[in-house]
Amino acid sequence: MQLQALRDKDLLKQFEEYKNFSGKKLKLVRLEAVRAGFKHAWQNHDYATIVQVAEKFPEYLIQEDPKLMMWHTNAQPRYSDSNLF
């Protein structure tokens, strides 16, 4: 259990680096870090993070992973709705 918590912490730290990346597109990413970050953002209703970070990845990365696509597809309308107010 402790080992899993440390692993998750490491994955979320890596995801934070992706979130703070200011270049055009990330070419190399750790898929499990993206999954952990999207899952964490979803649980916290942080749809903006999912949508904004997904824009930093090559399109195929989201499209080829069913979980990432599910989180991204479902976060988009929620993010858009929150920007209306």
Tab-separated table of N, CA and C in Angstrom:
chain	number	residue	atom	x	y	z
A	1	MET	N	0.819	-1.196	0.000
A	1	MET	CA	0.000	0.000	0.000
A	1	MET	C	0.861	1.258	0.000
A	2	GLN	N	1.867	1.303	0.850
A	2	GLN	CA	2.761	2.453	0.904
A	2	GLN	C	3.519	2.617	-0.404
A	3	LEU	N	3.913	1.499	-0.970
A	3	LEU	CA	4.647	1.536	-2.235
A	3	LEU	C	3.787	2.141	-3.338
A	4	GLN	N	2.513	1.787	-3.375
A	4	GLN	CA	1.595	2.335	-4.372
A	4	GLN	C	1.412	3.842	-4.173
A	5	ALA	N	1.337	4.281	-2.930
A	5	ALA	CA	1.190	5.716	-2.636
A	5	ALA	C	2.414	6.487	-3.119
A	6	LEU	N	3.595	5.923	-2.914
A	6	LEU	CA	4.823	6.568	-3.388
A	6	LEU	C	4.862	6.608	-4.920
A	7	ARG	N	4.422	5.538	-5.537
A	7	ARG	CA	4.389	5.464	-7.000
A	7	ARG	C	3.428	6.511	-7.560
A	8	ASP	N	2.242	6.613	-6.948
A	8	ASP	CA	1.258	7.600	-7.388
A	8	ASP	C	1.786	9.023	-7.219
A	9	LYS	N	2.460	9.256	-6.117
A	9	LYS	CA	3.042	10.582	-5.873
A	9	LYS	C	4.064	10.925	-6.957
A	10	ASP	N	4.887	9.951	-7.323
A	10	ASP	CA	5.884	10.143	-8.371
A	10	ASP	C	5.221	10.417	-9.723
A	11	LEU	N	4.155	9.680	-10.019
A	11	LEU	CA	3.445	9.871	-11.288
A	11	LEU	C	2.789	11.250	-11.347
A	12	LEU	N	2.210	11.681	-10.241
A	12	LEU	CA	1.578	13.001	-10.218
A	12	LEU	C	2.616	14.123	-10.312
A	13	LYS	N	3.796	13.889	-9.760
A	13	LYS	CA	4.886	14.866	-9.884
A	13	LYS	C	5.299	15.006	-11.350
A	14	GLN	N	5.388	13.878	-12.037
A	14	GLN	CA	5.714	13.886	-13.464
A	14	GLN	C	4.611	14.607	-14.249
A	15	PHE	N	3.358	14.351	-13.919
A	15	PHE	CA	2.235	15.002	-14.586
A	15	PHE	C	2.286	16.518	-14.375
A	16	GLU	N	2.681	16.952	-13.192
A	16	GLU	CA	2.822	18.388	-12.906
A	16	GLU	C	3.813	19.026	-13.861
A	17	GLU	N	4.878	18.302	-14.193
A	17	GLU	CA	5.858	18.811	-15.151
A	17	GLU	C	5.212	18.988	-16.519
A	18	TYR	N	4.372	18.062	-16.915
A	18	TYR	CA	3.653	18.181	-18.183
A	18	TYR	C	2.712	19.381	-18.135
A	19	LYS	N	2.059	19.548	-17.011
A	19	LYS	CA	1.102	20.644	-16.832
A	19	LYS	C	1.804	21.998	-16.943
A	20	ASN	N	3.016	22.087	-16.415
A	20	ASN	CA	3.762	23.346	-16.413
A	20	ASN	C	4.607	23.557	-17.662
A	21	PHE	N	4.631	22.599	-18.561
A	21	PHE	CA	5.406	22.693	-19.797
A	21	PHE	C	4.889	23.864	-20.624
A	22	SER	N	5.804	24.704	-21.089
A	22	SER	CA	5.375	25.903	-21.813
A	22	SER	C	5.742	25.870	-23.296
A	23	GLY	N	6.300	24.779	-23.769
A	23	GLY	CA	6.640	24.668	-25.186
A	23	GLY	C	5.415	24.359	-26.029
A	24	LYS	N	5.651	24.025	-27.281
A	24	LYS	CA	4.535	23.743	-28.192
A	24	LYS	C	3.871	22.417	-27.861
A	25	LYS	N	4.565	21.318	-28.082
A	25	LYS	CA	4.014	19.987	-27.847
A	25	LYS	C	5.050	19.129	-27.132
A	26	LEU	N	4.565	18.307	-26.221
A	26	LEU	CA	5.422	17.320	-25.574
A	26	LEU	C	5.552	16.132	-26.512
A	27	LYS	N	6.754	15.707	-26.761
A	27	LYS	CA	6.956	14.581	-27.674
A	27	LYS	C	7.049	13.255	-26.924
A	28	LEU	N	7.703	13.274	-25.785
A	28	LEU	CA	7.848	12.055	-24.987
A	28	LEU	C	7.135	12.246	-23.652
A	29	VAL	N	6.211	11.353	-23.369
A	29	VAL	CA	5.502	11.413	-22.093
A	29	VAL	C	5.399	10.003	-21.518
A	30	ARG	N	5.256	9.962	-20.241
A	30	ARG	CA	5.058	8.694	-19.542
A	30	ARG	C	3.547	8.487	-19.434
A	31	LEU	N	3.041	7.536	-20.180
A	31	LEU	CA	1.605	7.319	-20.289
A	31	LEU	C	0.946	7.103	-18.931
A	32	GLU	N	1.596	6.348	-18.059
A	32	GLU	CA	0.992	6.102	-16.753
A	32	GLU	C	0.938	7.376	-15.911
A	33	ALA	N	1.838	8.324	-16.154
A	33	ALA	CA	1.779	9.613	-15.451
A	33	ALA	C	0.604	10.434	-15.967
A	34	VAL	N	0.352	10.361	-17.260
A	34	VAL	CA	-0.791	11.071	-17.846
A	34	VAL	C	-2.090	10.479	-17.294
A	35	ARG	N	-2.173	9.172	-17.250
A	35	ARG	CA	-3.373	8.521	-16.696
A	35	ARG	C	-3.597	8.935	-15.245
A	36	ALA	N	-2.535	8.907	-14.446
A	36	ALA	CA	-2.646	9.271	-13.030
A	36	ALA	C	-3.069	10.728	-12.880
A	37	GLY	N	-2.504	11.598	-13.703
A	37	GLY	CA	-2.846	13.017	-13.635
A	37	GLY	C	-4.275	13.286	-14.048
A	38	PHE	N	-4.725	12.652	-15.131
A	38	PHE	CA	-6.104	12.822	-15.585
A	38	PHE	C	-7.072	12.278	-14.531
A	39	LYS	N	-6.738	11.123	-13.966
A	39	LYS	CA	-7.607	10.523	-12.948
A	39	LYS	C	-7.717	11.449	-11.747
A	40	HIS	N	-6.595	11.982	-11.309
A	40	HIS	CA	-6.577	12.887	-10.154
A	40	HIS	C	-7.377	14.155	-10.454
A	41	ALA	N	-7.179	14.719	-11.632
A	41	ALA	CA	-7.910	15.927	-12.022
A	41	ALA	C	-9.413	15.641	-12.094
A	42	TRP	N	-9.780	14.493	-12.645
A	42	TRP	CA	-11.197	14.129	-12.759
A	42	TRP	C	-11.830	14.009	-11.371
A	43	GLN	N	-11.144	13.353	-10.463
A	43	GLN	CA	-11.672	13.175	-9.110
A	43	GLN	C	-11.862	14.509	-8.400
A	44	ASN	N	-11.038	15.492	-8.764
A	44	ASN	CA	-11.119	16.819	-8.155
A	44	ASN	C	-11.957	17.792	-8.980
A	45	HIS	N	-12.647	17.272	-9.985
A	45	HIS	CA	-13.486	18.093	-10.869
A	45	HIS	C	-12.682	19.225	-11.520
A	46	ASP	N	-11.420	18.954	-11.792
A	46	ASP	CA	-10.529	19.929	-12.422
A	46	ASP	C	-10.464	19.642	-13.921
A	47	TYR	N	-11.568	19.919	-14.588
A	47	TYR	CA	-11.701	19.596	-16.009
A	47	TYR	C	-10.785	20.462	-16.866
A	48	ALA	N	-10.505	21.658	-16.412
A	48	ALA	CA	-9.629	22.557	-17.160
A	48	ALA	C	-8.239	21.943	-17.326
A	49	THR	N	-7.738	21.324	-16.276
A	49	THR	CA	-6.416	20.696	-16.358
A	49	THR	C	-6.403	19.608	-17.412
A	50	ILE	N	-7.418	18.787	-17.441
A	50	ILE	CA	-7.471	17.691	-18.417
A	50	ILE	C	-7.455	18.259	-19.834
A	51	VAL	N	-8.305	19.232	-20.090
A	51	VAL	CA	-8.407	19.806	-21.439
A	51	VAL	C	-7.122	20.538	-21.821
A	52	GLN	N	-6.603	21.343	-20.927
A	52	GLN	CA	-5.413	22.144	-21.236
A	52	GLN	C	-4.158	21.294	-21.389
A	53	VAL	N	-3.993	20.299	-20.551
A	53	VAL	CA	-2.808	19.446	-20.658
A	53	VAL	C	-2.902	18.563	-21.897
A	54	ALA	N	-4.092	18.107	-22.227
A	54	ALA	CA	-4.269	17.273	-23.426
A	54	ALA	C	-3.837	18.010	-24.687
A	55	GLU	N	-3.969	19.317	-24.705
A	55	GLU	CA	-3.541	20.111	-25.862
A	55	GLU	C	-2.026	20.088	-26.051
A	56	LYS	N	-1.291	19.725	-25.024
A	56	LYS	CA	0.172	19.689	-25.091
A	56	LYS	C	0.703	18.364	-25.626
A	57	PHE	N	-0.183	17.386	-25.805
A	57	PHE	CA	0.220	16.065	-26.267
A	57	PHE	C	-0.106	15.898	-27.745
A	58	PRO	N	0.618	15.003	-28.419
A	58	PRO	CA	0.213	14.646	-29.782
A	58	PRO	C	-1.195	14.042	-29.738
A	59	GLU	N	-1.999	14.322	-30.730
A	59	GLU	CA	-3.397	13.894	-30.755
A	59	GLU	C	-3.558	12.377	-30.612
A	60	TYR	N	-2.646	11.627	-31.214
A	60	TYR	CA	-2.763	10.167	-31.190
A	60	TYR	C	-2.670	9.610	-29.772
A	61	LEU	N	-1.966	10.300	-28.885
A	61	LEU	CA	-1.798	9.804	-27.519
A	61	LEU	C	-3.147	9.655	-26.826
A	62	ILE	N	-4.001	10.631	-26.964
A	62	ILE	CA	-5.328	10.588	-26.351
A	62	ILE	C	-6.217	9.594	-27.083
A	63	GLN	N	-6.145	9.590	-28.395
A	63	GLN	CA	-7.032	8.754	-29.205
A	63	GLN	C	-6.746	7.263	-29.064
A	64	GLU	N	-5.513	6.907	-28.769
A	64	GLU	CA	-5.143	5.495	-28.707
A	64	GLU	C	-5.331	4.872	-27.328
A	65	ASP	N	-5.678	5.672	-26.340
A	65	ASP	CA	-5.867	5.139	-24.994
A	65	ASP	C	-7.320	5.378	-24.578
A	66	PRO	N	-8.101	4.320	-24.406
A	66	PRO	CA	-9.535	4.480	-24.101
A	66	PRO	C	-9.822	5.286	-22.831
A	67	LYS	N	-9.034	5.088	-21.784
A	67	LYS	CA	-9.269	5.830	-20.542
A	67	LYS	C	-8.993	7.322	-20.729
A	68	LEU	N	-7.864	7.643	-21.376
A	68	LEU	CA	-7.544	9.045	-21.602
A	68	LEU	C	-8.598	9.712	-22.472
A	69	MET	N	-9.049	8.988	-23.495
A	69	MET	CA	-10.065	9.542	-24.380
A	69	MET	C	-11.366	9.768	-23.605
A	70	MET	N	-11.730	8.843	-22.742
A	70	MET	CA	-12.953	8.984	-21.951
A	70	MET	C	-12.876	10.224	-21.052
A	71	TRP	N	-11.765	10.369	-20.322
A	71	TRP	CA	-11.628	11.525	-19.439
A	71	TRP	C	-11.633	12.819	-20.240
A	72	HIS	N	-10.902	12.839	-21.346
A	72	HIS	CA	-10.806	14.049	-22.157
A	72	HIS	C	-12.148	14.394	-22.788
A	73	THR	N	-12.808	13.413	-23.371
A	73	THR	CA	-14.098	13.642	-24.027
A	73	THR	C	-15.140	14.145	-23.029
A	74	ASN	N	-15.157	13.586	-21.849
A	74	ASN	CA	-16.130	14.000	-20.836
A	74	ASN	C	-15.757	15.314	-20.155
A	75	ALA	N	-14.479	15.648	-20.127
A	75	ALA	CA	-14.050	16.899	-19.493
A	75	ALA	C	-14.326	18.108	-20.387
A	76	GLN	N	-14.274	17.930	-21.700
A	76	GLN	CA	-14.435	19.065	-22.611
A	76	GLN	C	-15.737	19.840	-22.403
A	77	PRO	N	-16.892	19.191	-22.411
A	77	PRO	CA	-18.119	19.985	-22.215
A	77	PRO	C	-18.209	20.590	-20.804
A	78	ARG	N	-17.692	19.896	-19.823
A	78	ARG	CA	-17.731	20.428	-18.454
A	78	ARG	C	-16.826	21.657	-18.342
A	79	TYR	N	-15.701	21.611	-19.005
A	79	TYR	CA	-14.773	22.753	-19.021
A	79	TYR	C	-15.407	23.916	-19.769
A	80	SER	N	-16.029	23.641	-20.902
A	80	SER	CA	-16.684	24.689	-21.684
A	80	SER	C	-17.819	25.327	-20.890
A	81	ASP	N	-18.596	24.517	-20.196
A	81	ASP	CA	-19.719	25.027	-19.404
A	81	ASP	C	-19.232	25.920	-18.267
A	82	SER	N	-18.100	25.556	-17.658
A	82	SER	CA	-17.587	26.360	-16.547
A	82	SER	C	-17.031	27.690	-17.022
A	83	ASN	N	-16.660	27.802	-18.286
A	83	ASN	CA	-16.148	29.064	-18.811
A	83	ASN	C	-17.258	30.045	-19.160
A	84	LEU	N	-18.484	29.582	-19.186
A	84	LEU	CA	-19.609	30.457	-19.526
A	84	LEU	C	-19.976	31.408	-18.385
A	85	PHE	N	-19.626	31.031	-17.169
A	85	PHE	CA	-20.055	31.838	-16.014
A	85	PHE	C	-18.937	32.688	-15.487
